[in-house]
mmCIF file with all atom_site columns, C-alpha atoms in Angstrom:
data_model
loop_
_atom_site.group_PDB
_atom_site.id
_atom_site.type_symbol
_atom_site.label_atom_id
_atom_site.label_alt_id
_atom_site.label_comp_id
_atom_site.label_asym_id
_atom_site.label_entity_id
_atom_site.label_seq_id
_atom_site.pdbx_PDB_ins_code
_atom_site.Cartn_x
_atom_site.Cartn_y
_atom_site.Cartn_z
_atom_site.occupancy
_atom_site.B_iso_or_equiv
_atom_site.pdbx_formal_charge
_atom_site.auth_seq_id
_atom_site.auth_comp_id
_atom_site.auth_asym_id
_atom_site.auth_atom_id
_atom_site.pdbx_PDB_model_num
ATOM 1   C CA . MET A 1 1   ? 0.000   0.000  0.000   1.00 81.00 ? 15  MET A CA 1
ATOM 2   C CA . ILE A 1 2   ? 1.380   3.381  -0.987  1.00 93.00 ? 16  ILE A CA 1
ATOM 3   C CA . ASP A 1 3   ? 1.244   5.780  1.943   1.00 97.00 ? 17  ASP A CA 1
ATOM 4   C CA . LYS A 1 4   ? 3.468   8.875  1.807   1.00 98.00 ? 18  LYS A CA 1
ATOM 5   C CA . ILE A 1 5   ? 2.126   10.454 4.995   1.00 97.00 ? 19  ILE A CA 1
ATOM 6   C CA . VAL A 1 6   ? 4.958   11.310 7.405   1.00 96.00 ? 20  VAL A CA 1
ATOM 7   C CA . GLU A 1 7   ? 4.315   11.800 11.106  1.00 91.00 ? 21  GLU A CA 1
ATOM 8   C CA . ASN A 1 8   ? 5.816   15.290 11.346  1.00 95.00 ? 22  ASN A CA 1
ATOM 9   C CA . ALA A 1 9   ? 8.137   17.764 9.670   1.00 96.00 ? 23  ALA A CA 1
ATOM 10  C CA . ALA A 1 10  ? 11.153  16.659 11.703  1.00 96.00 ? 24  ALA A CA 1
ATOM 11  C CA . ALA A 1 11  ? 10.836  13.101 10.421  1.00 96.00 ? 25  ALA A CA 1
ATOM 12  C CA . ALA A 1 12  ? 10.302  14.308 6.852   1.00 97.00 ? 26  ALA A CA 1
ATOM 13  C CA . LEU A 1 13  ? 13.537  16.349 6.891   1.00 98.00 ? 27  LEU A CA 1
ATOM 14  C CA . ALA A 1 14  ? 15.745  14.028 8.943   1.00 97.00 ? 28  ALA A CA 1
ATOM 15  C CA . ASP A 1 15  ? 17.922  12.939 5.996   1.00 97.00 ? 29  ASP A CA 1
ATOM 16  C CA . VAL A 1 16  ? 18.726  16.350 4.466   1.00 98.00 ? 30  VAL A CA 1
ATOM 17  C CA . PRO A 1 17  ? 22.559  16.356 4.308   1.00 98.00 ? 31  PRO A CA 1
ATOM 18  C CA . ASP A 1 18  ? 25.021  19.218 4.564   1.00 98.00 ? 32  ASP A CA 1
ATOM 19  C CA . GLY A 1 19  ? 25.536  20.870 1.168   1.00 98.00 ? 33  GLY A CA 1
ATOM 20  C CA . ALA A 1 20  ? 22.145  19.846 -0.239  1.00 98.00 ? 34  ALA A CA 1
ATOM 21  C CA . THR A 1 21  ? 20.381  21.962 -2.838  1.00 98.00 ? 35  THR A CA 1
ATOM 22  C CA . VAL A 1 22  ? 16.915  22.758 -1.501  1.00 98.00 ? 36  VAL A CA 1
ATOM 23  C CA . MET A 1 23  ? 14.118  24.451 -3.419  1.00 98.00 ? 37  MET A CA 1
ATOM 24  C CA . ILE A 1 24  ? 11.646  26.300 -1.196  1.00 98.00 ? 38  ILE A CA 1
ATOM 25  C CA . GLY A 1 25  ? 8.258   27.302 -2.576  1.00 97.00 ? 39  GLY A CA 1
ATOM 26  C CA . GLY A 1 26  ? 6.606   30.630 -2.016  1.00 94.00 ? 40  GLY A CA 1
ATOM 27  C CA . PHE A 1 27  ? 6.291   34.083 -3.476  1.00 91.00 ? 41  PHE A CA 1
ATOM 28  C CA . GLY A 1 28  ? 7.297   36.168 -0.491  1.00 84.00 ? 42  GLY A CA 1
ATOM 29  C CA . THR A 1 29  ? 5.233   34.662 2.305   1.00 86.00 ? 43  THR A CA 1
ATOM 30  C CA . ALA A 1 30  ? 2.471   33.312 0.019   1.00 92.00 ? 44  ALA A CA 1
ATOM 31  C CA . GLY A 1 31  ? 2.924   29.566 -0.182  1.00 94.00 ? 45  GLY A CA 1
ATOM 32  C CA . GLN A 1 32  ? 6.097   29.568 1.910   1.00 94.00 ? 46  GLN A CA 1
ATOM 33  C CA . PRO A 1 33  ? 6.309   26.279 3.878   1.00 96.00 ? 47  PRO A CA 1
ATOM 34  C CA . ASP A 1 34  ? 7.266   27.896 7.202   1.00 94.00 ? 48  ASP A CA 1
ATOM 35  C CA . VAL A 1 35  ? 6.897   24.724 9.259   1.00 95.00 ? 49  VAL A CA 1
ATOM 36  C CA . LEU A 1 36  ? 9.243   22.809 6.967   1.00 97.00 ? 50  LEU A CA 1
ATOM 37  C CA . ILE A 1 37  ? 11.769  25.647 7.103   1.00 97.00 ? 51  ILE A CA 1
ATOM 38  C CA . ASP A 1 38  ? 11.606  25.699 10.913  1.00 96.00 ? 52  ASP A CA 1
ATOM 39  C CA . ALA A 1 39  ? 12.168  21.932 10.945  1.00 97.00 ? 53  ALA A CA 1
ATOM 40  C CA . LEU A 1 40  ? 15.128  22.323 8.588   1.00 97.00 ? 54  LEU A CA 1
ATOM 41  C CA . ILE A 1 41  ? 16.677  24.853 10.963  1.00 97.00 ? 55  ILE A CA 1
ATOM 42  C CA . ALA A 1 42  ? 16.174  22.474 13.888  1.00 97.00 ? 56  ALA A CA 1
ATOM 43  C CA . GLN A 1 43  ? 17.554  19.559 11.862  1.00 97.00 ? 57  GLN A CA 1
ATOM 44  C CA . GLY A 1 44  ? 20.911  21.322 11.540  1.00 96.00 ? 58  GLY A CA 1
ATOM 45  C CA . ALA A 1 45  ? 21.977  20.808 7.905   1.00 97.00 ? 59  ALA A CA 1
ATOM 46  C CA . ARG A 1 46  ? 24.582  23.387 6.860   1.00 97.00 ? 60  ARG A CA 1
ATOM 47  C CA . GLU A 1 47  ? 26.202  24.774 3.687   1.00 98.00 ? 61  GLU A CA 1
ATOM 48  C CA . LEU A 1 48  ? 22.857  24.587 1.915   1.00 98.00 ? 62  LEU A CA 1
ATOM 49  C CA . VAL A 1 49  ? 22.135  25.956 -1.551  1.00 98.00 ? 63  VAL A CA 1
ATOM 50  C CA . ILE A 1 50  ? 18.650  27.468 -1.512  1.00 98.00 ? 64  ILE A CA 1
ATOM 51  C CA . VAL A 1 51  ? 16.507  28.121 -4.582  1.00 98.00 ? 65  VAL A CA 1
ATOM 52  C CA . ASN A 1 52  ? 13.643  30.518 -3.913  1.00 96.00 ? 66  ASN A CA 1
ATOM 53  C CA . ASN A 1 53  ? 11.924  33.497 -5.458  1.00 94.00 ? 67  ASN A CA 1
ATOM 54  C CA . ASN A 1 54  ? 13.323  35.893 -2.838  1.00 92.00 ? 68  ASN A CA 1
ATOM 55  C CA . ALA A 1 55  ? 15.779  35.958 0.087   1.00 91.00 ? 69  ALA A CA 1
ATOM 56  C CA . GLY A 1 56  ? 13.439  36.042 3.061   1.00 88.00 ? 70  GLY A CA 1
ATOM 57  C CA . ASN A 1 57  ? 11.214  38.499 4.888   1.00 85.00 ? 71  ASN A CA 1
ATOM 58  C CA . GLY A 1 58  ? 11.744  39.827 8.401   1.00 89.00 ? 72  GLY A CA 1
ATOM 59  C CA . ASP A 1 59  ? 12.954  37.273 10.941  1.00 91.00 ? 73  ASP A CA 1
ATOM 60  C CA . VAL A 1 60  ? 10.926  34.155 10.151  1.00 92.00 ? 74  VAL A CA 1
ATOM 61  C CA . GLY A 1 61  ? 10.833  31.428 7.532   1.00 92.00 ? 75  GLY A CA 1
ATOM 62  C CA . LEU A 1 62  ? 13.585  31.666 4.942   1.00 94.00 ? 76  LEU A CA 1
ATOM 63  C CA . ALA A 1 63  ? 15.034  34.740 6.658   1.00 94.00 ? 77  ALA A CA 1
ATOM 64  C CA . ALA A 1 64  ? 15.455  32.700 9.855   1.00 95.00 ? 78  ALA A CA 1
ATOM 65  C CA . LEU A 1 65  ? 17.273  29.991 7.896   1.00 96.00 ? 79  LEU A CA 1
ATOM 66  C CA . LEU A 1 66  ? 19.700  32.609 6.570   1.00 96.00 ? 80  LEU A CA 1
ATOM 67  C CA . ALA A 1 67  ? 20.124  34.149 10.027  1.00 95.00 ? 81  ALA A CA 1
ATOM 68  C CA . ALA A 1 68  ? 21.002  30.735 11.451  1.00 96.00 ? 82  ALA A CA 1
ATOM 69  C CA . GLY A 1 69  ? 24.022  30.608 9.143   1.00 95.00 ? 83  GLY A CA 1
ATOM 70  C CA . ARG A 1 70  ? 22.894  27.447 7.371   1.00 96.00 ? 84  ARG A CA 1
ATOM 71  C CA . VAL A 1 71  ? 22.956  28.751 3.780   1.00 98.00 ? 85  VAL A CA 1
ATOM 72  C CA . ARG A 1 72  ? 26.074  28.944 1.616   1.00 98.00 ? 86  ARG A CA 1
ATOM 73  C CA . LYS A 1 73  ? 24.395  30.172 -1.554  1.00 98.00 ? 87  LYS A CA 1
ATOM 74  C CA . ILE A 1 74  ? 20.996  31.442 -2.592  1.00 97.00 ? 88  ILE A CA 1
ATOM 75  C CA . VAL A 1 75  ? 19.595  31.372 -6.126  1.00 98.00 ? 89  VAL A CA 1
ATOM 76  C CA . CYS A 1 76  ? 16.734  33.841 -6.438  1.00 96.00 ? 90  CYS A CA 1
ATOM 77  C CA . SER A 1 77  ? 15.240  36.656 -8.488  1.00 95.00 ? 91  SER A CA 1
ATOM 78  C CA . PHE A 1 78  ? 14.336  39.202 -5.800  1.00 91.00 ? 92  PHE A CA 1
ATOM 79  C CA . PRO A 1 79  ? 16.887  39.228 -2.948  1.00 91.00 ? 93  PRO A CA 1
ATOM 80  C CA . ARG A 1 80  ? 16.400  42.749 -1.586  1.00 86.00 ? 94  ARG A CA 1
ATOM 81  C CA . GLN A 1 81  ? 13.342  44.352 -0.057  1.00 82.00 ? 95  GLN A CA 1
ATOM 82  C CA . VAL A 1 82  ? 12.567  46.605 2.870   1.00 82.00 ? 96  VAL A CA 1
ATOM 83  C CA . ASP A 1 83  ? 12.837  43.829 5.474   1.00 84.00 ? 97  ASP A CA 1
ATOM 84  C CA . SER A 1 84  ? 15.572  41.633 3.960   1.00 89.00 ? 98  SER A CA 1
ATOM 85  C CA . HIS A 1 85  ? 18.098  42.669 6.617   1.00 92.00 ? 99  HIS A CA 1
ATOM 86  C CA . HIS A 1 86  ? 19.487  39.166 7.203   1.00 94.00 ? 100 HIS A CA 1
ATOM 87  C CA . PHE A 1 87  ? 20.301  38.720 3.524   1.00 94.00 ? 101 PHE A CA 1
ATOM 88  C CA . ASP A 1 88  ? 21.770  42.221 3.313   1.00 94.00 ? 102 ASP A CA 1
ATOM 89  C CA . ARG A 1 89  ? 24.070  41.653 6.278   1.00 94.00 ? 103 ARG A CA 1
ATOM 90  C CA . LEU A 1 90  ? 25.301  38.215 5.233   1.00 96.00 ? 104 LEU A CA 1
ATOM 91  C CA . TYR A 1 91  ? 25.869  39.261 1.623   1.00 95.00 ? 105 TYR A CA 1
ATOM 92  C CA . ARG A 1 92  ? 27.785  42.404 2.573   1.00 95.00 ? 106 ARG A CA 1
ATOM 93  C CA . GLU A 1 93  ? 29.936  40.392 4.990   1.00 96.00 ? 107 GLU A CA 1
ATOM 94  C CA . GLY A 1 94  ? 30.807  37.920 2.245   1.00 96.00 ? 108 GLY A CA 1
ATOM 95  C CA . LYS A 1 95  ? 29.126  35.051 4.090   1.00 96.00 ? 109 LYS A CA 1
ATOM 96  C CA . LEU A 1 96  ? 26.463  34.357 1.477   1.00 97.00 ? 110 LEU A CA 1
ATOM 97  C CA . GLU A 1 97  ? 26.842  33.767 -2.251  1.00 97.00 ? 111 GLU A CA 1
ATOM 98  C CA . LEU A 1 98  ? 24.111  35.098 -4.541  1.00 97.00 ? 112 LEU A CA 1
ATOM 99  C CA . GLU A 1 99  ? 23.121  33.868 -7.990  1.00 97.00 ? 113 GLU A CA 1
ATOM 100 C CA . LEU A 1 100 ? 20.690  36.452 -9.332  1.00 96.00 ? 114 LEU A CA 1
ATOM 101 C CA . VAL A 1 101 ? 18.249  35.059 -11.901 1.00 97.00 ? 115 VAL A CA 1
ATOM 102 C CA . PRO A 1 102 ? 15.427  36.997 -13.614 1.00 96.00 ? 116 PRO A CA 1
ATOM 103 C CA . GLN A 1 103 ? 12.110  35.646 -12.379 1.00 96.00 ? 117 GLN A CA 1
ATOM 104 C CA . GLY A 1 104 ? 10.937  34.211 -15.696 1.00 96.00 ? 118 GLY A CA 1
ATOM 105 C CA . ASN A 1 105 ? 14.305  32.546 -16.220 1.00 97.00 ? 119 ASN A CA 1
ATOM 106 C CA . LEU A 1 106 ? 14.178  31.127 -12.696 1.00 98.00 ? 120 LEU A CA 1
ATOM 107 C CA . ALA A 1 107 ? 10.768  29.568 -13.286 1.00 97.00 ? 121 ALA A CA 1
ATOM 108 C CA . GLU A 1 108 ? 11.772  28.194 -16.677 1.00 98.00 ? 122 GLU A CA 1
ATOM 109 C CA . ARG A 1 109 ? 15.073  26.779 -15.391 1.00 98.00 ? 123 ARG A CA 1
ATOM 110 C CA . ILE A 1 110 ? 13.161  24.894 -12.696 1.00 98.00 ? 124 ILE A CA 1
ATOM 111 C CA . ARG A 1 111 ? 10.529  23.734 -15.190 1.00 98.00 ? 125 ARG A CA 1
ATOM 112 C CA . ALA A 1 112 ? 13.247  22.619 -17.619 1.00 98.00 ? 126 ALA A CA 1
ATOM 113 C CA . ALA A 1 113 ? 14.801  20.421 -14.942 1.00 98.00 ? 127 ALA A CA 1
ATOM 114 C CA . GLY A 1 114 ? 11.487  18.716 -14.310 1.00 97.00 ? 128 GLY A CA 1
ATOM 115 C CA . ALA A 1 115 ? 10.824  18.269 -18.024 1.00 97.00 ? 129 ALA A CA 1
ATOM 116 C CA . GLY A 1 116 ? 14.241  16.782 -18.763 1.00 97.00 ? 130 GLY A CA 1
ATOM 117 C CA . ILE A 1 117 ? 15.313  19.708 -20.954 1.00 97.00 ? 131 ILE A CA 1
ATOM 118 C CA . GLY A 1 118 ? 19.080  20.196 -21.146 1.00 97.00 ? 132 GLY A CA 1
ATOM 119 C CA . GLY A 1 119 ? 18.923  23.970 -21.610 1.00 97.00 ? 133 GLY A CA 1
ATOM 120 C CA . PHE A 1 120 ? 17.027  26.711 -23.396 1.00 98.00 ? 134 PHE A CA 1
ATOM 121 C CA . PHE A 1 121 ? 17.651  30.031 -25.128 1.00 98.00 ? 135 PHE A CA 1
ATOM 122 C CA . THR A 1 122 ? 15.955  33.134 -23.738 1.00 98.00 ? 136 THR A CA 1
ATOM 123 C CA . PRO A 1 123 ? 16.227  36.835 -24.657 1.00 97.00 ? 137 PRO A CA 1
ATOM 124 C CA . THR A 1 124 ? 16.012  37.850 -20.993 1.00 97.00 ? 138 THR A CA 1
ATOM 125 C CA . GLY A 1 125 ? 19.401  38.991 -19.766 1.00 95.00 ? 139 GLY A CA 1
ATOM 126 C CA . TYR A 1 126 ? 21.024  39.211 -23.196 1.00 97.00 ? 140 TYR A CA 1
ATOM 127 C CA . GLY A 1 127 ? 23.524  42.062 -23.378 1.00 95.00 ? 141 GLY A CA 1
ATOM 128 C CA . THR A 1 128 ? 23.696  42.436 -19.576 1.00 96.00 ? 142 THR A CA 1
ATOM 129 C CA . MET A 1 129 ? 26.028  41.262 -16.824 1.00 95.00 ? 143 MET A CA 1
ATOM 130 C CA . LEU A 1 130 ? 23.716  38.314 -16.269 1.00 94.00 ? 144 LEU A CA 1
ATOM 131 C CA . ALA A 1 131 ? 24.826  36.879 -19.617 1.00 95.00 ? 145 ALA A CA 1
ATOM 132 C CA . GLU A 1 132 ? 28.548  37.010 -18.870 1.00 95.00 ? 146 GLU A CA 1
ATOM 133 C CA . GLY A 1 133 ? 30.230  33.639 -19.340 1.00 95.00 ? 147 GLY A CA 1
ATOM 134 C CA . LYS A 1 134 ? 27.146  32.113 -20.985 1.00 96.00 ? 148 LYS A CA 1
ATOM 135 C CA . GLU A 1 135 ? 26.641  31.035 -24.567 1.00 97.00 ? 149 GLU A CA 1
ATOM 136 C CA . THR A 1 136 ? 24.714  33.558 -26.662 1.00 97.00 ? 150 THR A CA 1
ATOM 137 C CA . ARG A 1 137 ? 23.164  33.242 -30.083 1.00 97.00 ? 151 ARG A CA 1
ATOM 138 C CA . LEU A 1 138 ? 21.332  35.368 -32.622 1.00 97.00 ? 152 LEU A CA 1
ATOM 139 C CA . ILE A 1 139 ? 18.041  33.790 -33.657 1.00 97.00 ? 153 ILE A CA 1
ATOM 140 C CA . ASP A 1 140 ? 16.013  35.581 -36.332 1.00 97.00 ? 154 ASP A CA 1
ATOM 141 C CA . GLY A 1 141 ? 18.022  38.700 -35.625 1.00 97.00 ? 155 GLY A CA 1
ATOM 142 C CA . ARG A 1 142 ? 17.375  38.697 -31.872 1.00 97.00 ? 156 ARG A CA 1
ATOM 143 C CA . GLY A 1 143 ? 19.927  37.964 -29.152 1.00 98.00 ? 157 GLY A CA 1
ATOM 144 C CA . TYR A 1 144 ? 19.416  34.999 -26.818 1.00 98.00 ? 158 TYR A CA 1
ATOM 145 C CA . VAL A 1 145 ? 21.227  33.538 -23.821 1.00 98.00 ? 159 VAL A CA 1
ATOM 146 C CA . LEU A 1 146 ? 21.584  29.830 -23.102 1.00 98.00 ? 160 LEU A CA 1
ATOM 147 C CA . GLU A 1 147 ? 20.306  28.975 -19.610 1.00 98.00 ? 161 GLU A CA 1
ATOM 148 C CA . ALA A 1 148 ? 20.768  25.654 -17.797 1.00 97.00 ? 162 ALA A CA 1
ATOM 149 C CA . PRO A 1 149 ? 18.105  23.718 -15.881 1.00 98.00 ? 163 PRO A CA 1
ATOM 150 C CA . LEU A 1 150 ? 17.980  23.960 -12.086 1.00 98.00 ? 164 LEU A CA 1
ATOM 151 C CA . HIS A 1 151 ? 17.860  20.627 -10.261 1.00 98.00 ? 165 HIS A CA 1
ATOM 152 C CA . ALA A 1 152 ? 17.521  20.099 -6.510  1.00 98.00 ? 166 ALA A CA 1
ATOM 153 C CA . ASP A 1 153 ? 17.995  17.361 -3.957  1.00 98.00 ? 167 ASP A CA 1
ATOM 154 C CA . PHE A 1 154 ? 14.884  18.420 -2.027  1.00 98.00 ? 168 PHE A CA 1
ATOM 155 C CA . ALA A 1 155 ? 11.863  20.636 -2.663  1.00 98.00 ? 169 ALA A CA 1
ATOM 156 C CA . LEU A 1 156 ? 9.873   22.003 0.275   1.00 98.00 ? 170 LEU A CA 1
ATOM 157 C CA . ILE A 1 157 ? 6.403   23.151 -0.736  1.00 98.00 ? 171 ILE A CA 1
ATOM 158 C CA . LYS A 1 158 ? 3.006   23.896 0.788   1.00 97.00 ? 172 LYS A CA 1
ATOM 159 C CA . ALA A 1 159 ? -0.341  22.744 -0.613  1.00 97.00 ? 173 ALA A CA 1
ATOM 160 C CA . GLU A 1 160 ? -3.953  23.077 0.483   1.00 97.00 ? 174 GLU A CA 1
ATOM 161 C CA . ARG A 1 161 ? -5.095  19.467 0.234   1.00 97.00 ? 175 ARG A CA 1
ATOM 162 C CA . GLY A 1 162 ? -3.503  16.120 -0.534  1.00 97.00 ? 176 GLY A CA 1
ATOM 163 C CA . ASP A 1 163 ? -4.014  12.376 -0.222  1.00 97.00 ? 177 ASP A CA 1
ATOM 164 C CA . ARG A 1 164 ? -1.762  9.542  0.932   1.00 97.00 ? 178 ARG A CA 1
ATOM 165 C CA . TRP A 1 165 ? -0.472  9.051  -2.610  1.00 97.00 ? 179 TRP A CA 1
ATOM 166 C CA . GLY A 1 166 ? 0.852   12.620 -2.639  1.00 98.00 ? 180 GLY A CA 1
ATOM 167 C CA . ASN A 1 167 ? -1.621  14.138 -5.093  1.00 98.00 ? 181 ASN A CA 1
ATOM 168 C CA . LEU A 1 168 ? -1.845  17.867 -4.351  1.00 98.00 ? 182 LEU A CA 1
ATOM 169 C CA . VAL A 1 169 ? -4.054  20.883 -4.934  1.00 98.00 ? 183 VAL A CA 1
ATOM 170 C CA . TYR A 1 170 ? -3.131  24.422 -3.904  1.00 97.00 ? 184 TYR A CA 1
ATOM 171 C CA . ARG A 1 171 ? -4.871  27.525 -2.588  1.00 95.00 ? 185 ARG A CA 1
ATOM 172 C CA . LYS A 1 172 ? -4.944  30.339 -5.157  1.00 95.00 ? 186 LYS A CA 1
ATOM 173 C CA . THR A 1 173 ? -1.652  32.283 -5.402  1.00 94.00 ? 187 THR A CA 1
ATOM 174 C CA . ALA A 1 174 ? 0.004   30.051 -2.795  1.00 95.00 ? 188 ALA A CA 1
ATOM 175 C CA . ARG A 1 175 ? 0.439   27.674 -5.733  1.00 96.00 ? 189 ARG A CA 1
ATOM 176 C CA . ASN A 1 176 ? 3.201   29.800 -7.367  1.00 96.00 ? 190 ASN A CA 1
ATOM 177 C CA . PHE A 1 177 ? 6.491   27.820 -7.607  1.00 97.00 ? 191 PHE A CA 1
ATOM 178 C CA . GLY A 1 178 ? 5.262   24.661 -5.868  1.00 97.00 ? 192 GLY A CA 1
ATOM 179 C CA . PRO A 1 179 ? 4.215   22.615 -8.921  1.00 98.00 ? 193 PRO A CA 1
ATOM 180 C CA . ILE A 1 180 ? 7.395   23.128 -10.928 1.00 98.00 ? 194 ILE A CA 1
ATOM 181 C CA . MET A 1 181 ? 9.678   22.679 -7.917  1.00 98.00 ? 195 MET A CA 1
ATOM 182 C CA . ALA A 1 182 ? 8.005   19.346 -7.189  1.00 98.00 ? 196 ALA A CA 1
ATOM 183 C CA . THR A 1 183 ? 9.071   18.073 -10.610 1.00 98.00 ? 197 THR A CA 1
ATOM 184 C CA . ALA A 1 184 ? 12.668  19.324 -10.365 1.00 98.00 ? 198 ALA A CA 1
ATOM 185 C CA . ALA A 1 185 ? 13.724  17.715 -7.073  1.00 98.00 ? 199 ALA A CA 1
ATOM 186 C CA . ARG A 1 186 ? 14.774  14.186 -6.225  1.00 98.00 ? 200 ARG A CA 1
ATOM 187 C CA . CYS A 1 187 ? 12.647  14.328 -3.069  1.00 98.00 ? 201 CYS A CA 1
ATOM 188 C CA . THR A 1 188 ? 9.619   16.576 -2.683  1.00 98.00 ? 202 THR A CA 1
ATOM 189 C CA . ILE A 1 189 ? 8.207   17.197 0.788   1.00 98.00 ? 203 ILE A CA 1
ATOM 190 C CA . ALA A 1 190 ? 4.789   18.851 0.949   1.00 98.00 ? 204 ALA A CA 1
ATOM 191 C CA . THR A 1 191 ? 2.833   20.178 3.886   1.00 97.00 ? 205 THR A CA 1
ATOM 192 C CA . VAL A 1 192 ? -0.938  20.018 3.406   1.00 97.00 ? 206 VAL A CA 1
ATOM 193 C CA . HIS A 1 193 ? -3.651  21.716 5.410   1.00 95.00 ? 207 HIS A CA 1
ATOM 194 C CA . GLU A 1 194 ? -5.957  18.753 4.891   1.00 96.00 ? 208 GLU A CA 1
ATOM 195 C CA . VAL A 1 195 ? -5.419  15.090 4.077   1.00 96.00 ? 209 VAL A CA 1
ATOM 196 C CA . VAL A 1 196 ? -8.369  13.652 2.152   1.00 96.00 ? 210 VAL A CA 1
ATOM 197 C CA . PRO A 1 197 ? -9.264  10.035 1.280   1.00 96.00 ? 211 PRO A CA 1
ATOM 198 C CA . LEU A 1 198 ? -8.157  8.588  -2.027  1.00 95.00 ? 212 LEU A CA 1
ATOM 199 C CA . GLY A 1 199 ? -10.611 9.585  -4.729  1.00 95.00 ? 213 GLY A CA 1
ATOM 200 C CA . ALA A 1 200 ? -11.774 12.728 -2.939  1.00 97.00 ? 214 ALA A CA 1
ATOM 201 C CA . LEU A 1 201 ? -9.696  14.962 -5.198  1.00 97.00 ? 215 LEU A CA 1
ATOM 202 C CA . ASP A 1 202 ? -11.127 15.546 -8.665  1.00 96.00 ? 216 ASP A CA 1
ATOM 203 C CA . PRO A 1 203 ? -8.492  14.122 -11.059 1.00 95.00 ? 217 PRO A CA 1
ATOM 204 C CA . GLU A 1 204 ? -9.042  17.143 -13.309 1.00 95.00 ? 218 GLU A CA 1
ATOM 205 C CA . ALA A 1 205 ? -8.225  19.499 -10.407 1.00 95.00 ? 219 ALA A CA 1
ATOM 206 C CA . ILE A 1 206 ? -5.017  17.815 -9.208  1.00 97.00 ? 220 ILE A CA 1
ATOM 207 C CA . VAL A 1 207 ? -2.137  20.186 -9.933  1.00 98.00 ? 221 VAL A CA 1
ATOM 208 C CA . THR A 1 208 ? 0.790   18.084 -8.702  1.00 98.00 ? 222 THR A CA 1
ATOM 209 C CA . PRO A 1 209 ? 0.402   14.319 -9.254  1.00 98.00 ? 223 PRO A CA 1
ATOM 210 C CA . GLY A 1 210 ? 1.659   12.073 -6.476  1.00 97.00 ? 224 GLY A CA 1
ATOM 211 C CA . LEU A 1 211 ? 4.355   10.778 -8.826  1.00 97.00 ? 225 LEU A CA 1
ATOM 212 C CA . PHE A 1 212 ? 6.357   13.917 -8.000  1.00 98.00 ? 226 PHE A CA 1
ATOM 213 C CA . VAL A 1 213 ? 5.817   13.861 -4.219  1.00 98.00 ? 227 VAL A CA 1
ATOM 214 C CA . GLN A 1 214 ? 7.684   11.566 -1.835  1.00 98.00 ? 228 GLN A CA 1
ATOM 215 C CA . ARG A 1 215 ? 6.541   12.814 1.602   1.00 98.00 ? 229 ARG A CA 1
ATOM 216 C CA . VAL A 1 216 ? 3.353   14.481 2.850   1.00 98.00 ? 230 VAL A CA 1
ATOM 217 C CA . VAL A 1 217 ? 3.201   16.241 6.226   1.00 97.00 ? 231 VAL A CA 1
ATOM 218 C CA . PRO A 1 218 ? -0.329  16.899 7.561   1.00 96.00 ? 232 PRO A CA 1
ATOM 219 C CA . MET A 1 219 ? -0.988  20.236 9.240   1.00 87.00 ? 233 MET A CA 1
ATOM 220 C CA . GLU A 1 220 ? -3.781  21.723 11.316  1.00 65.00 ? 234 GLU A CA 1
ATOM 221 C CA . ARG A 1 221 ? -4.861  25.298 11.743  1.00 39.00 ? 235 ARG A CA 1
ATOM 222 C CA . THR A 1 222 ? -4.204  26.833 15.146  1.00 29.00 ? 236 THR A CA 1
ATOM 223 C CA . ALA A 1 223 ? -6.045  29.808 16.568  1.00 27.00 ? 237 ALA A CA 1
ATOM 224 C CA . THR A 1 224 ? -3.003  30.912 18.570  1.00 30.00 ? 238 THR A CA 1
ATOM 225 C CA . ARG A 1 225 ? -0.857  31.422 15.476  1.00 35.00 ? 239 ARG A CA 1
ATOM 226 C CA . GLY A 1 226 ? -3.468  33.025 13.261  1.00 36.00 ? 240 GLY A CA 1
ATOM 227 C CA . ALA A 1 227 ? -2.546  32.012 9.732   1.00 38.00 ? 241 ALA A CA 1
ATOM 228 C CA . GLY A 1 228 ? 0.230   29.769 11.000  1.00 38.00 ? 242 GLY A CA 1
ATOM 229 C CA . PHE A 1 229 ? 0.198   25.997 11.144  1.00 35.00 ? 243 PHE A CA 1
ATOM 230 C CA . LYS A 1 230 ? 1.708   23.200 13.204  1.00 38.00 ? 244 LYS A CA 1
ATOM 231 C CA . ALA A 1 231 ? 2.246   19.516 12.604  1.00 35.00 ? 245 ALA A CA 1
ATOM 232 C CA . ASP A 1 232 ? -0.355  17.071 13.870  1.00 31.00 ? 246 ASP A CA 1
#
């Protein structure tokens, strides 16, 4: 019997090694798997390479992971904002490497990894510093840059509902990078607000098939944390 339900976030993340490449879903705080990030901090893996849309907000979630000194490099499209003080400090002190990737290129590089595509040409970044050291080509008179796929050892994502096979559906914009990250990682770990019986999810509404998900962590809403969640 296939059952991908894991007791808690700590158990789901127990085997993340030092130096792993970890994709973390979310667009800012929307869809960010905070509980999985907290468990990753507690787990203790170091020298991580993080792939995310941004570089953390305030003092929680991804920002807390940076502040804990666990990240060697971050690959993102939007590292700086008004409350990105942990990223700013670490980057200025030379303690954090940054690979800046335009947002569309970031999404397509992740999607390419999941689709088995060896690379793709894009006009975004052509003629800028972001194209330095990369192959370029003129196609129909327009300049393009060759970009490589982005693979990961783990993907940490958050979904709205799922079943024990790992089929997932998302809540509105919290969907963002979750579906493509799930396809690009060797091991995808998803928190879900609700676990439903097999067959309860409309096959036409499933966004991420269970084929791409290895571990599912059930969550429950808590009044004390407002929009926050904790493991069952």
